[in-house]
Coordinates of C-alpha atoms in Angstrom, one line a residue:
M843 CA 129.1 118.2 90.3
F844 CA 128.9 114.9 92.1
V845 CA 125.8 113.8 90.1
R846 CA 127.6 114.7 86.8
L847 CA 130.6 112.6 87.9
L848 CA 128.3 109.7 88.9
E849 CA 126.5 109.8 85.5
S850 CA 129.8 109.8 83.8
F851 CA 130.8 106.8 85.9
L852 CA 127.6 104.9 85.1
S853 CA 127.9 105.6 81.4
N854 CA 131.6 104.9 80.9
V855 CA 133.7 102.6 83.0
T856 CA 132.4 100.4 85.8
T857 CA 134.1 97.6 87.8
T858 CA 131.8 94.7 88.7
L859 CA 132.1 91.3 90.5
Y860 CA 130.1 88.3 89.4
K861 CA 131.0 84.7 90.2
G862 CA 134.4 85.8 91.4
V863 CA 135.3 87.5 88.1
I864 CA 135.9 91.2 87.8
K865 CA 134.7 92.7 84.6
I866 CA 135.0 96.2 83.1
S867 CA 132.2 97.5 81.1
D868 CA 131.7 100.8 79.2
K869 CA 128.0 100.4 78.8
K870 CA 126.8 100.5 82.5
N871 CA 124.5 103.5 82.4
K872 CA 121.6 101.6 84.1
V873 CA 120.7 100.8 87.7
V874 CA 118.5 97.8 88.4
L875 CA 116.9 97.3 91.9
I876 CA 116.3 93.8 93.0
G877 CA 114.7 92.5 96.2
M878 CA 111.6 91.0 97.8
P879 CA 108.0 92.0 96.9
G880 CA 107.2 95.0 99.1
S881 CA 110.8 96.0 99.7
G882 CA 110.3 99.4 98.1
K883 CA 112.0 98.9 94.7
T884 CA 109.4 100.8 92.7
T885 CA 109.2 103.8 95.1
L886 CA 112.9 104.0 95.5
G887 CA 113.5 103.5 91.8
K888 CA 111.3 106.5 90.9
L889 CA 113.1 108.7 93.4
L890 CA 116.5 107.5 92.3
S891 CA 115.7 108.1 88.6
K892 CA 114.8 111.7 89.4
R893 CA 118.0 112.1 91.5
L894 CA 120.2 110.9 88.6
N895 CA 118.0 112.4 85.9
Y896 CA 117.4 109.0 84.4
N897 CA 114.3 107.4 83.0
F898 CA 112.4 104.9 85.2
L899 CA 111.0 101.5 84.1
D900 CA 109.0 99.0 86.2
M901 CA 109.7 95.5 84.8
D902 CA 106.4 94.0 85.8
E903 CA 104.5 96.8 84.1
Y904 CA 106.7 96.3 81.0
I905 CA 105.9 92.6 81.0
E906 CA 102.1 93.4 81.3
E907 CA 102.5 95.7 78.3
I908 CA 104.2 93.1 76.0
A909 CA 101.9 90.3 77.2
N910 CA 98.8 92.5 77.0
K911 CA 97.5 91.1 80.3
S912 CA 98.1 91.5 84.0
I913 CA 100.8 89.6 85.9
K914 CA 98.1 87.7 87.8
K915 CA 96.4 86.7 84.6
I916 CA 99.7 85.5 83.1
F917 CA 100.1 83.3 86.1
D918 CA 96.5 82.1 86.1
D919 CA 96.3 81.5 82.3
D920 CA 99.8 80.5 81.4
G921 CA 101.7 79.5 84.5
E922 CA 104.9 80.7 86.2
K923 CA 107.2 79.3 83.5
V924 CA 105.7 81.5 80.8
F925 CA 105.9 84.5 83.1
R926 CA 109.6 83.8 83.8
N927 CA 110.3 83.5 80.1
L928 CA 108.6 86.9 79.6
E929 CA 110.8 88.2 82.4
T930 CA 113.9 87.1 80.6
K931 CA 112.7 88.7 77.4
A932 CA 112.2 91.9 79.3
C933 CA 115.7 91.7 80.6
K934 CA 117.0 91.3 77.1
D935 CA 114.9 94.2 75.8
I936 CA 115.8 96.8 78.3
V937 CA 119.6 96.4 78.4
D938 CA 119.9 98.3 75.2
R939 CA 118.3 101.4 76.7
K940 CA 120.4 104.3 78.1
K941 CA 120.2 106.1 81.4
L942 CA 117.6 103.9 83.1
V943 CA 116.6 102.9 86.6
I944 CA 114.8 99.6 86.6
S945 CA 112.6 98.1 89.3
S946 CA 112.7 94.4 88.8
G947 CA 110.2 91.7 89.9
G948 CA 111.0 89.9 93.1
G949 CA 111.7 86.6 91.3
V950 CA 114.0 87.9 88.6
I951 CA 116.9 86.2 90.4
K952 CA 115.4 82.8 90.0
K953 CA 116.9 82.4 86.5
S954 CA 120.7 82.8 86.4
I955 CA 120.4 84.1 82.8
N956 CA 118.5 87.1 84.0
I957 CA 121.3 88.1 86.3
E958 CA 124.0 87.5 83.7
I959 CA 122.1 89.8 81.3
L960 CA 121.5 92.5 83.9
K961 CA 125.0 92.4 85.4
K962 CA 126.5 92.8 81.9
D963 CA 125.0 96.3 81.5
C964 CA 123.5 97.4 84.8
I965 CA 124.6 98.1 88.3
V966 CA 122.5 95.8 90.5
V967 CA 121.3 97.1 93.8
F968 CA 119.8 94.8 96.4
V969 CA 117.1 96.7 98.3
D970 CA 117.3 94.7 101.6
R971 CA 114.2 95.5 103.7
P972 CA 113.6 93.6 106.9
I973 CA 111.0 90.9 106.5
E974 CA 108.8 92.3 109.3
N975 CA 108.8 95.7 107.7
I976 CA 107.7 94.1 104.4
I977 CA 104.8 92.2 106.1
N978 CA 103.7 95.2 108.1
Q979 CA 103.7 97.4 105.0
L980 CA 101.8 95.1 102.6
S981 CA 98.1 95.3 102.8
L982 CA 95.9 92.2 102.5
D983 CA 94.8 93.3 99.0
E984 CA 98.5 93.6 97.9
I985 CA 99.3 90.2 99.3
N986 CA 96.3 88.7 97.4
S987 CA 97.3 90.5 94.2
R988 CA 100.8 88.9 94.1
P989 CA 100.5 85.5 92.5
L990 CA 103.3 83.7 94.4
L991 CA 102.1 85.0 97.8
K992 CA 98.7 83.4 97.3
G993 CA 97.2 85.6 100.0
K994 CA 99.3 84.1 102.8
K995 CA 101.8 86.0 104.9
D996 CA 103.6 82.8 105.7
T997 CA 104.5 82.5 102.1
I998 CA 106.5 85.8 102.3
Y999 CA 108.7 84.2 105.0
S1000 CA 109.3 81.2 102.8
L1001 CA 110.2 83.3 99.8
Y1002 CA 112.5 85.4 101.9
E1003 CA 114.4 82.4 103.1
K1004 CA 114.8 80.9 99.6
R1005 CA 115.8 84.2 97.9
Y1006 CA 117.8 86.2 100.4
E1007 CA 121.2 84.6 99.5
L1008 CA 120.4 84.8 95.8
Y1009 CA 119.8 88.5 96.1
K1010 CA 123.1 89.0 98.0
S1011 CA 125.1 87.0 95.5
A1012 CA 123.5 88.8 92.5
C1013 CA 124.0 92.3 93.6
D1014 CA 126.8 94.8 93.2
I1015 CA 125.5 97.0 96.0
Q1016 CA 123.4 96.0 99.0
V1017 CA 121.4 98.7 100.9
K1018 CA 119.2 98.4 103.9
N1019 CA 115.8 100.0 103.4
D1020 CA 114.9 100.5 107.1
K1021 CA 115.2 104.2 107.2
S1022 CA 113.4 107.2 105.6
L1023 CA 113.2 107.2 101.8
S1024 CA 115.5 110.2 101.6
N1025 CA 118.1 108.5 103.7
T1026 CA 117.9 105.3 101.7
I1027 CA 118.2 107.2 98.4
N1028 CA 121.2 109.1 99.8
E1029 CA 122.9 105.8 100.8
I1030 CA 122.4 104.3 97.4
V1031 CA 123.9 107.4 95.7
N1032 CA 126.8 107.4 98.2
L1033 CA 127.5 103.7 97.5
L1034 CA 127.4 104.4 93.8
G1035 CA 129.8 107.2 94.4
K1036 CA 132.2 104.9 96.3
R1037 CA 132.4 102.7 93.3
L1038 CA 133.5 105.8 91.3
E1039 CA 136.2 106.5 93.9
G1040 CA 137.3 102.8 93.9

């Protein structure tokens, strides 16, 4: 019963706050997860999509599909600016879809247009994982595979400091990912439910 009410809430009327302005939308049937690389967005997104009976989309995988090359190769061949433009295109492409949980890239908040697009049609959830947990979780191979980390753990601290307030200001819901996956999913669902009650 609760999940049906939640789905109705997400697909009908939602109250959001962005730059101090409350907006009402009848198209918010999508949830997008934002947060640092290694914060658990993809894992949580897949679990949340099953819980809500929504489809799941990994934004980085979508970008690789439309660019026909890996994220690393996009950065190596074309540079970050091209990647960020592809990221904005991905945001525009996916907002027309229905019943979707989206795992975004860690830097999606770097361009304000991305947040404007996503907040218009999505509920934005900041997956806030402690930086030490992120570093302990990421393997050396994972760090090396992420272009902006450049194989250095110190870079993660620097990105965290630069982006944390951007994540907070962009989100509708902030959830700490420092518990079990099931507890974190339950907390996200409960916070979505509180928006329904409010």
